[in-house]
PDB file of C-alpha atoms in Angstrom:
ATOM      1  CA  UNK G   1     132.495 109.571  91.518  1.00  0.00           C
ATOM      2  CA  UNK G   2     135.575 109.716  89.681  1.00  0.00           C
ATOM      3  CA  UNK G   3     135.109 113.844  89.309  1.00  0.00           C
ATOM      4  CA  UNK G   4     134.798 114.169  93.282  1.00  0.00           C
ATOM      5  CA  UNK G   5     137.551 112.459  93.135  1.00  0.00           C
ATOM      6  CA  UNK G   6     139.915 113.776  91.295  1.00  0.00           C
ATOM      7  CA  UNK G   7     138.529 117.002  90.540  1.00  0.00           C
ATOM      8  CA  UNK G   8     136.876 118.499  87.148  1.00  0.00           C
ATOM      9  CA  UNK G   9     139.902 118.053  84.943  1.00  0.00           C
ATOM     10  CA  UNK G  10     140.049 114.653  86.370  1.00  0.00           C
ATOM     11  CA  UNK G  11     143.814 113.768  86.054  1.00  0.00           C
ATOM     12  CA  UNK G  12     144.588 110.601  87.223  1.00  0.00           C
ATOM     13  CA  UNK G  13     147.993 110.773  87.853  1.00  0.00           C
ATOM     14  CA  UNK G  14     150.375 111.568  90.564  1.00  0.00           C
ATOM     15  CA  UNK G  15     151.304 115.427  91.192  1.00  0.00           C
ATOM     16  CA  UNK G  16     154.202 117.275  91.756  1.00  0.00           C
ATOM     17  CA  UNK G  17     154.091 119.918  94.743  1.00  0.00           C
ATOM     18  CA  UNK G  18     157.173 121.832  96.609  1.00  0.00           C
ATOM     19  CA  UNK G  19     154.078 123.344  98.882  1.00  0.00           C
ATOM     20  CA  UNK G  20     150.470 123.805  99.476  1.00  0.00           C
ATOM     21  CA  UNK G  21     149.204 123.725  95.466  1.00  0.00           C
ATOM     22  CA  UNK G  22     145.882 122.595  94.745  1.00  0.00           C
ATOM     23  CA  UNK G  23     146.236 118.763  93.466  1.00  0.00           C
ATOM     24  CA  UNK G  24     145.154 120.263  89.987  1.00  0.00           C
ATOM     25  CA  UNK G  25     148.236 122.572  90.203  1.00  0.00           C
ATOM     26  CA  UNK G  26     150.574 119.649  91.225  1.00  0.00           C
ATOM     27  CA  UNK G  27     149.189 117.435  88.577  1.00  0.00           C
ATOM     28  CA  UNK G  28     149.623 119.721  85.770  1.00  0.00           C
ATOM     29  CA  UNK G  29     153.549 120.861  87.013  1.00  0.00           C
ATOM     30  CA  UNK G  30     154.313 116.975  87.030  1.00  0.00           C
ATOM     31  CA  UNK G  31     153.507 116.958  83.022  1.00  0.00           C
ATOM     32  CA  UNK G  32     155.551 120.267  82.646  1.00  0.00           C
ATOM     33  CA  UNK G  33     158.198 118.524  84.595  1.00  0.00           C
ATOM     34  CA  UNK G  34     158.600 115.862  82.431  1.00  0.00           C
ATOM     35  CA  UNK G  35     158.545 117.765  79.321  1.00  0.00           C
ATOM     36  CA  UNK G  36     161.547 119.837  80.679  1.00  0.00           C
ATOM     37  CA  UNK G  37     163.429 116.045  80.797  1.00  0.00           C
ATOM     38  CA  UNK G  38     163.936 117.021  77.228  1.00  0.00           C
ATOM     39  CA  UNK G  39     167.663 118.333  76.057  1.00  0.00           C
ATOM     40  CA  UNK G  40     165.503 121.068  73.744  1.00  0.00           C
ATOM     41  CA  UNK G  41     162.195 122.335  73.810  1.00  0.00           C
ATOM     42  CA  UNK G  42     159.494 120.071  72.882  1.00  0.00           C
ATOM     43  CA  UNK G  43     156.948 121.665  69.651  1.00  0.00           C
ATOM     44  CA  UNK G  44     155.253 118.767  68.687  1.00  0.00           C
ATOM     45  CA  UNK G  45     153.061 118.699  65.458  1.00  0.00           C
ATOM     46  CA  UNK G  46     150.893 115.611  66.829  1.00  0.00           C
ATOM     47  CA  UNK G  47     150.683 114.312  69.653  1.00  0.00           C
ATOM     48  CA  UNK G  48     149.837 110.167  71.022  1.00  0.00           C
ATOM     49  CA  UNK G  49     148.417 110.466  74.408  1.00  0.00           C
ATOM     50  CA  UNK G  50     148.972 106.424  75.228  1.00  0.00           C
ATOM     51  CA  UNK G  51     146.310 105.235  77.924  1.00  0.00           C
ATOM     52  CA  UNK G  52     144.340 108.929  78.036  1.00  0.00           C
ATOM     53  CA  UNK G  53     142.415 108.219  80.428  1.00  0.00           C
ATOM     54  CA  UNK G  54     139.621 111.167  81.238  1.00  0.00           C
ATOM     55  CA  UNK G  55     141.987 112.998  79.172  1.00  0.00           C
ATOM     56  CA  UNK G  56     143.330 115.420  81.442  1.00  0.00           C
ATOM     57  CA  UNK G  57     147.078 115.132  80.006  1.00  0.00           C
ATOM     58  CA  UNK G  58     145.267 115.068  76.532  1.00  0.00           C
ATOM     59  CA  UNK G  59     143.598 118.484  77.063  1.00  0.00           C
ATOM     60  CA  UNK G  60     147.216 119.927  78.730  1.00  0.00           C
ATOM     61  CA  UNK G  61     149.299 119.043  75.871  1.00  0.00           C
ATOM     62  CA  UNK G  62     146.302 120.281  73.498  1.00  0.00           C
ATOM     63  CA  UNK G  63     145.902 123.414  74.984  1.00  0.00           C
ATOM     64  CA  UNK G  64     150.032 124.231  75.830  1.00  0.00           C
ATOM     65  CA  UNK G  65     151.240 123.337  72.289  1.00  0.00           C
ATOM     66  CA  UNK G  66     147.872 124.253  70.227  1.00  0.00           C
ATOM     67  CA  UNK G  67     148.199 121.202  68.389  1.00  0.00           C
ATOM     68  CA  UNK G  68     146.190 117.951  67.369  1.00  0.00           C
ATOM     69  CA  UNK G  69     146.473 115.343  70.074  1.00  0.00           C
ATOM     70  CA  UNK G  70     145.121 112.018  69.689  1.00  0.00           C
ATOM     71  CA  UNK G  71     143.861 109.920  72.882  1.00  0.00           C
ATOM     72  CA  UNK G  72     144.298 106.219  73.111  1.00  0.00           C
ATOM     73  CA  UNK G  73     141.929 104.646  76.061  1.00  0.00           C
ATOM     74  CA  UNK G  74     140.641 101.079  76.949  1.00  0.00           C
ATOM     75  CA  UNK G  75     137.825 102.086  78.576  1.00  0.00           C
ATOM     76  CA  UNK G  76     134.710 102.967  76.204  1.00  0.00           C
ATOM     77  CA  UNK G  77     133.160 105.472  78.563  1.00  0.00           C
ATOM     78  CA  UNK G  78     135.954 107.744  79.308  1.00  0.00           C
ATOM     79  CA  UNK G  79     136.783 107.375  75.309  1.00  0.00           C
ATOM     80  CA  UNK G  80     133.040 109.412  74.871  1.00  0.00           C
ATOM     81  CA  UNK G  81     134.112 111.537  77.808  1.00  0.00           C
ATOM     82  CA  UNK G  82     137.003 113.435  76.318  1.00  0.00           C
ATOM     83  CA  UNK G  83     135.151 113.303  72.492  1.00  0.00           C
ATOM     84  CA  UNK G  84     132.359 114.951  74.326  1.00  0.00           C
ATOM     85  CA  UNK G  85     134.525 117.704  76.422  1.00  0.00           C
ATOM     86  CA  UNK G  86     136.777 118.289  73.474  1.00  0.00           C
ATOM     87  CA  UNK G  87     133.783 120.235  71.316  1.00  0.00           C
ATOM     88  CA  UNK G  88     132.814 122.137  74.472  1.00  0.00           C
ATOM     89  CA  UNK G  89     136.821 123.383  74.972  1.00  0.00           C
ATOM     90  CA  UNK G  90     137.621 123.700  71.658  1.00  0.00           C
ATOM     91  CA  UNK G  91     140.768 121.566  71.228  1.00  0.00           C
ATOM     92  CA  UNK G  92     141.673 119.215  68.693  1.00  0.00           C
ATOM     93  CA  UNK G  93     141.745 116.353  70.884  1.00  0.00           C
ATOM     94  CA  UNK G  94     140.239 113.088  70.181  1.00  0.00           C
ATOM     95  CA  UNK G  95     140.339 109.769  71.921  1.00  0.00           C
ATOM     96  CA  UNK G  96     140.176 106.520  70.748  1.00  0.00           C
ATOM     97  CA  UNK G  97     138.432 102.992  72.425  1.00  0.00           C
ATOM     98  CA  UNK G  98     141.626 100.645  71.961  1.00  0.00           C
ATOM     99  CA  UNK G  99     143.065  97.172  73.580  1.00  0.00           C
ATOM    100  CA  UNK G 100     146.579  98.800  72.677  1.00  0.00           C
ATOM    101  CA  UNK G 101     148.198  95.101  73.759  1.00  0.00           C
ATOM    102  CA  UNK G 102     145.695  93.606  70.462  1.00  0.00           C
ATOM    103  CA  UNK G 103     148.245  92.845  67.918  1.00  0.00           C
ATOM    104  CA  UNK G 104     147.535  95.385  64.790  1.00  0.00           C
ATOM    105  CA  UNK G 105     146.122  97.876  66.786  1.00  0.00           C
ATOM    106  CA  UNK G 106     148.882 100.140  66.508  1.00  0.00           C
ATOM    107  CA  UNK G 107     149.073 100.230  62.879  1.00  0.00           C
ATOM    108  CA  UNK G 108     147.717 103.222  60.183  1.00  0.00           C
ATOM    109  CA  UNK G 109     147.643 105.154  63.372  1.00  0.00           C
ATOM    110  CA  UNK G 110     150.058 107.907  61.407  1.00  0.00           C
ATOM    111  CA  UNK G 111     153.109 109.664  62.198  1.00  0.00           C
ATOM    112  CA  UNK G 112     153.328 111.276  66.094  1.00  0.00           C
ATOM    113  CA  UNK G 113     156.559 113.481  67.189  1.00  0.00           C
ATOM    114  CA  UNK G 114     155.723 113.393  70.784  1.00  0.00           C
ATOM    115  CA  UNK G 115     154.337 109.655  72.428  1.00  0.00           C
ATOM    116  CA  UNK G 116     153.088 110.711  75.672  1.00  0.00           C
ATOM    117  CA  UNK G 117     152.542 107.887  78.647  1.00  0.00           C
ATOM    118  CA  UNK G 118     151.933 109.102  81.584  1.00  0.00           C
ATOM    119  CA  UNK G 119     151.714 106.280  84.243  1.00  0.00           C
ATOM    120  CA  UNK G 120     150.262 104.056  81.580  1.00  0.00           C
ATOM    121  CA  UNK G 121     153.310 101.548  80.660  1.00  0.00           C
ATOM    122  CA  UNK G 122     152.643 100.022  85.126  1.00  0.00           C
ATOM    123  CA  UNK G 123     149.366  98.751  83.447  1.00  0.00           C
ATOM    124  CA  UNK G 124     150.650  96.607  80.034  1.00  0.00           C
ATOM    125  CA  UNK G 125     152.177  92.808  80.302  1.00  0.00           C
ATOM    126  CA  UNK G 126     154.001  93.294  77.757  1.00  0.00           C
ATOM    127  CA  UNK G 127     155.980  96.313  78.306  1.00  0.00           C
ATOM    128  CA  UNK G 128     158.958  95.422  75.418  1.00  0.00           C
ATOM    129  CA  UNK G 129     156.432  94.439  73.143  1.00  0.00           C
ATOM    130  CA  UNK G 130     154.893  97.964  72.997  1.00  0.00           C
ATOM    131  CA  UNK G 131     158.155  99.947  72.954  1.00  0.00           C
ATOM    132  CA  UNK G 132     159.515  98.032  70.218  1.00  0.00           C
ATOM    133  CA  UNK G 133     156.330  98.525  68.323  1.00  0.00           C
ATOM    134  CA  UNK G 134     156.607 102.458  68.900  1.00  0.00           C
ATOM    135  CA  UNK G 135     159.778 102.810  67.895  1.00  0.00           C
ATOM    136  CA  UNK G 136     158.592 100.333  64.620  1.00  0.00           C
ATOM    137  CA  UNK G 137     156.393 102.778  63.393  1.00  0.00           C
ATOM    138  CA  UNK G 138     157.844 106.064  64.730  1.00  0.00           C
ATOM    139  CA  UNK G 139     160.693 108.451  62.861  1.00  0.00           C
ATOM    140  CA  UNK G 140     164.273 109.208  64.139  1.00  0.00           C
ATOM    141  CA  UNK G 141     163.822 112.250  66.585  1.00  0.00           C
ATOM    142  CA  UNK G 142     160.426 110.858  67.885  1.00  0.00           C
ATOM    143  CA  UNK G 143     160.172 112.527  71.401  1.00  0.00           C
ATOM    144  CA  UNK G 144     158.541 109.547  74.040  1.00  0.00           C
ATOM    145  CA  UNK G 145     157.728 110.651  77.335  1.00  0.00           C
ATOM    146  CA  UNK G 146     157.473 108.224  80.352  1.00  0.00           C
ATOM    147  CA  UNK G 147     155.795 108.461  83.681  1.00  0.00           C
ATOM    148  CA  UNK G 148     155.353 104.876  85.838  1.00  0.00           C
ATOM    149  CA  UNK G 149     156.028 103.533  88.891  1.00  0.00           C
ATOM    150  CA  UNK G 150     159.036 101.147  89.658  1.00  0.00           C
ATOM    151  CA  UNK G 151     159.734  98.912  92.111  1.00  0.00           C
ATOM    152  CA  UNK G 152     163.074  99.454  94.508  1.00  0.00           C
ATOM    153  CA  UNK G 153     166.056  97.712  92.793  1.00  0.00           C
ATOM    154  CA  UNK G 154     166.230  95.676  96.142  1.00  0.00           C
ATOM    155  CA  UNK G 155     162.358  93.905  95.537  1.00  0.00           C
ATOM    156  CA  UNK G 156     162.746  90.513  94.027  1.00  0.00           C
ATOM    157  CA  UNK G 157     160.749  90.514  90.523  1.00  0.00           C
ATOM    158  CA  UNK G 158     157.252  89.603  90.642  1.00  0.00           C
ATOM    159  CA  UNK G 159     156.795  90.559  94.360  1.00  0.00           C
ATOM    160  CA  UNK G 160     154.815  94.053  93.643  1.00  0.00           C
ATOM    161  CA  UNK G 161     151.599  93.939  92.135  1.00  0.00           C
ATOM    162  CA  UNK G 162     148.065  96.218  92.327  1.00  0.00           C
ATOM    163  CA  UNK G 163     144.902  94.054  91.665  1.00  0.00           C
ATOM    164  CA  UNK G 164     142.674  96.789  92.268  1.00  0.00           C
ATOM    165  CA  UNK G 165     144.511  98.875  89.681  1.00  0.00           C
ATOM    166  CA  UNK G 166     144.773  95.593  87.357  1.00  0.00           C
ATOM    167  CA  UNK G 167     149.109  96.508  87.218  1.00  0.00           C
ATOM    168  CA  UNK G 168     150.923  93.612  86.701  1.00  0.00           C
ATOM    169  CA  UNK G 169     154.266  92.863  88.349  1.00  0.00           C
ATOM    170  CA  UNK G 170     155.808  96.189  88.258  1.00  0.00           C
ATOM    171  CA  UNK G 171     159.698  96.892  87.004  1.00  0.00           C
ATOM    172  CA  UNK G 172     162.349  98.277  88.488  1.00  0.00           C
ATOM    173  CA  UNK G 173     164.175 101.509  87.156  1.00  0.00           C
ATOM    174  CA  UNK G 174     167.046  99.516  85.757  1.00  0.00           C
ATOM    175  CA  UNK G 175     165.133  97.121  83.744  1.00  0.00           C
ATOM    176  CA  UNK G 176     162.538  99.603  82.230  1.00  0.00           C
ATOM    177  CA  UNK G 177     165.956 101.471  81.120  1.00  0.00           C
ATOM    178  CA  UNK G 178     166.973  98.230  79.439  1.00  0.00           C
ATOM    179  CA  UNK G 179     163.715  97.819  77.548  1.00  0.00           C
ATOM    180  CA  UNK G 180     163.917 101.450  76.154  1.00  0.00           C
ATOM    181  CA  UNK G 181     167.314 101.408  74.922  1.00  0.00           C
ATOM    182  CA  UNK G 182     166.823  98.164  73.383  1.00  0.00           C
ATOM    183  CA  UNK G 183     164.250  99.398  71.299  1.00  0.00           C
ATOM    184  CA  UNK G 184     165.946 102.255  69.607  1.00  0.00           C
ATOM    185  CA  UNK G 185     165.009 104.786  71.987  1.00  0.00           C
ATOM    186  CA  UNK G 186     168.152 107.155  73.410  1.00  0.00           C
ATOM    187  CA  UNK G 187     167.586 108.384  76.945  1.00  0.00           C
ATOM    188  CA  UNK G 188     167.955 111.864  77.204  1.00  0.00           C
ATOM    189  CA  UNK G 189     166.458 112.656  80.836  1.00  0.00           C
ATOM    190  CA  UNK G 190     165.929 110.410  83.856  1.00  0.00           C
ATOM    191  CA  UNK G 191     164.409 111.759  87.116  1.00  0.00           C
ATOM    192  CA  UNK G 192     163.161 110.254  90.338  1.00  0.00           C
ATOM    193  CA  UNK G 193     160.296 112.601  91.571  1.00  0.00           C
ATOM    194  CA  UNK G 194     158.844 110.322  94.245  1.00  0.00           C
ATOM    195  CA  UNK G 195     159.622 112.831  96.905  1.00  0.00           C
ATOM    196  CA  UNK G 196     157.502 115.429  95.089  1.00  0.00           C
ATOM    197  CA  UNK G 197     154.537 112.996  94.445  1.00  0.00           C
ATOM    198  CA  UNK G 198     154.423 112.536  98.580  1.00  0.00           C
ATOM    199  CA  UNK G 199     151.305 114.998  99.212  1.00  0.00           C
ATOM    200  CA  UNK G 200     149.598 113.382  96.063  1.00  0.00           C
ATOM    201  CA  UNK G 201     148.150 110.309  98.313  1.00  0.00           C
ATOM    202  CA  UNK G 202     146.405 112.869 101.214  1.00  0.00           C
ATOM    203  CA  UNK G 203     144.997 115.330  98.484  1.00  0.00           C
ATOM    204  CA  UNK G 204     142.970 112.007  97.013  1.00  0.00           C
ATOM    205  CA  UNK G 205     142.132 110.441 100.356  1.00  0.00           C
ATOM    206  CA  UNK G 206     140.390 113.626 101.737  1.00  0.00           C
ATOM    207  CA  UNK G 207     138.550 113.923  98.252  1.00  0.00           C
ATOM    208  CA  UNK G 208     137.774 110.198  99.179  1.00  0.00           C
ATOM    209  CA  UNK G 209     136.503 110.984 102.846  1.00  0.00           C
ATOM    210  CA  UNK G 210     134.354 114.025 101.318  1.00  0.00           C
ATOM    211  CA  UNK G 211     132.803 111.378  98.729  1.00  0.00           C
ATOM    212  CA  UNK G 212     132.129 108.395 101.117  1.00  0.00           C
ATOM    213  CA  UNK G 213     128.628 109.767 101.462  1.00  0.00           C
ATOM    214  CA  UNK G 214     127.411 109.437  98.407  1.00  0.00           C
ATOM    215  CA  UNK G 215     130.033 106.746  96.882  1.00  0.00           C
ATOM    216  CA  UNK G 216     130.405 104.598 100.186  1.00  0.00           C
ATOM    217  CA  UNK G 217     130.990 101.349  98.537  1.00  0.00           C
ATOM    218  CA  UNK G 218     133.339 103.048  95.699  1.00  0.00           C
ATOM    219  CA  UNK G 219     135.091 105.246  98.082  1.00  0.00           C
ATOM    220  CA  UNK G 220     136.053 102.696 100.559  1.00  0.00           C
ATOM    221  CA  UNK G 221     137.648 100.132  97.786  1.00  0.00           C
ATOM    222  CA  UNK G 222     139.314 102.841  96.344  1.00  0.00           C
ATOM    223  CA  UNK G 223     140.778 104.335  99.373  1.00  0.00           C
ATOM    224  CA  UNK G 224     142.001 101.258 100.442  1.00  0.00           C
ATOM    225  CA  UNK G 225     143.916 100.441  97.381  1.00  0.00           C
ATOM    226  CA  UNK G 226     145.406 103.557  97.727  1.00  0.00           C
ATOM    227  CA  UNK G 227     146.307 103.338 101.148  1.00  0.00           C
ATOM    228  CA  UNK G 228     148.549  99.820 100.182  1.00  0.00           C
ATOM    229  CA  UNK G 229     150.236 101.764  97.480  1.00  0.00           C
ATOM    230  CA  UNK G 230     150.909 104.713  99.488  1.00  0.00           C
ATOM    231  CA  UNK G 231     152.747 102.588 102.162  1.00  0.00           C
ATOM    232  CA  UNK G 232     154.902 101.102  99.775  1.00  0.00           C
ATOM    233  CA  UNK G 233     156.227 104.547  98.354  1.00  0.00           C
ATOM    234  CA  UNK G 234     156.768 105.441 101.978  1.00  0.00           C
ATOM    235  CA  UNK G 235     158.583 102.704 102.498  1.00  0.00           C
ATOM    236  CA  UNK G 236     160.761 103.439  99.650  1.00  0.00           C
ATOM    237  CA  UNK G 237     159.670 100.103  98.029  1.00  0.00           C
ATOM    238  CA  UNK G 238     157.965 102.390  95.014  1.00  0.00           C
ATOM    239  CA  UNK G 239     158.960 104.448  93.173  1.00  0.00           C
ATOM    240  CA  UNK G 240     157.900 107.554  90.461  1.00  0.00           C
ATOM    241  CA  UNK G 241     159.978 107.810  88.050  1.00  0.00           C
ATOM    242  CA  UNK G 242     160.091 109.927  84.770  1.00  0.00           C
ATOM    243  CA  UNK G 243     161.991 109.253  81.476  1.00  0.00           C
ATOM    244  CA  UNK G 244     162.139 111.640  78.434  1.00  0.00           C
ATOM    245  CA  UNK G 245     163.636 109.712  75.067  1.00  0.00           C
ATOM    246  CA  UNK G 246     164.094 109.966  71.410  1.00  0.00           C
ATOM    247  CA  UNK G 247     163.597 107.811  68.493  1.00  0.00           C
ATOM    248  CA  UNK G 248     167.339 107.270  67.649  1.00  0.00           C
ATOM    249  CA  UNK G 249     168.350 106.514  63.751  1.00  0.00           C
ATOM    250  CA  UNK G 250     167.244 103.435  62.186  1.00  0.00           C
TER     251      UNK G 250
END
């Protein structure tokens, strides 16, 4: 299902497209676009993939830098998927089956110079609580990327939600800002790119309509969760933001 989809690299993630890309091609500029957030160009040694997924971001970063990358995922089957897919493509990625919100989970994991989260931080409660534990076991000059989707300064708190998607009450812009500067992380980029995610939501929805027939049940949920999320980015009460930051000194 999830392959017809979202396609055989199966990114789950918004895109980024000035024109008629493929969604795979707007999906992978969206990670290059937040890696250029940076003030200097990112060469990680090791890299944290934070909520991996299927793994698609995993096996970018893998294959741009040529580097280790390792995957943390809640989900046991996609965990297999990307160990699986990473001995037929040859990278050194590896994921790992994690709660990352279980206290001590986070610990031994080893030293990372790039923590990647690509529309991962919408989906944890305690969004402070895992910053502040990053930047606890990570070394000045850390690079963190940031993908997620905000709610408009003007919502109230606690109005916008996704049960489907199991995203607590989302933040706005101003407030995620807070949380990462309070935890010893300097801002160095900040971009709004929910104009350029636009085309994402008819890209998935006509995958959707081509999968109906043998996913009905699936297909339908999904595409009406979407749908409800895609009318609140059109109505400017969502937003996709990116944030590129560094582990400032201790």
């Amino acid at each position: 299902f999830w392959t017809a989809v979202l396609g055989k690299s199966l990114h789950f993630h918004m895109g980024h497209f000035l024109g008629n890309e493929t969604l795979e091609k707007g999906e992978v500029a969206a990670l290059h676009n937040l890696l250029k957030l940076f003030l200097s160009p990112v060469q990680p040694a090791q890299i944290l993939d934070v909520g991996c997924g299927w793994g698609g971001s995993a096996f970018e970063l893998g294959q741009k830098f040529k580097t280790g990358v390792l995957g943390l995922v809640y989900n046991r089957i996609q965990a297999e998927y990307v160990n699986a897919q990473t001995q037929q493509l040859g990278l050194s990625v590896t994921a790992r089956q994690v709660d990352i919100e279980t206290p001590g989970t986070l610990d031994n994991l080893g030293f990372f110079d790039l923590v990647w989260m690509y529309e991962v931080l919408d989906h944890i409660r305690d969004r402070e609580g895992l910053l502040r534990k990053f930047g606890e076991i990570s070394q000045p000059g850390t690079r963190l990327g940031i993908a997620l989707h905000c709610r408009a300064e003007y919502i109230p708190q606690g109005i916008l939600r996704n049960e489907y998607f199991n995203i607590p009450h989302l933040p706005s812009l101003s407030e995620i800002v807070q949380i990462v500067e309070k935890n010893g992380w300097l801002i160095l980029g900040l971009a709004d790119r929910t104009a350029l995610t636009l085309p994402t939501w008819g890209k998935w929805q006509a995958n959707l309509e081509l999968a109906r027939l043998q996913f009905p049940k699936e297909a339908v949920e999904l595409s009406a969760a979407m749908s409800a999320t895609e009318i609140l980015y059109r109505t400017g009460q969502l937003r996709s933001v990116q944030l590129a930051a560094e582990r400032g000194k201790r």
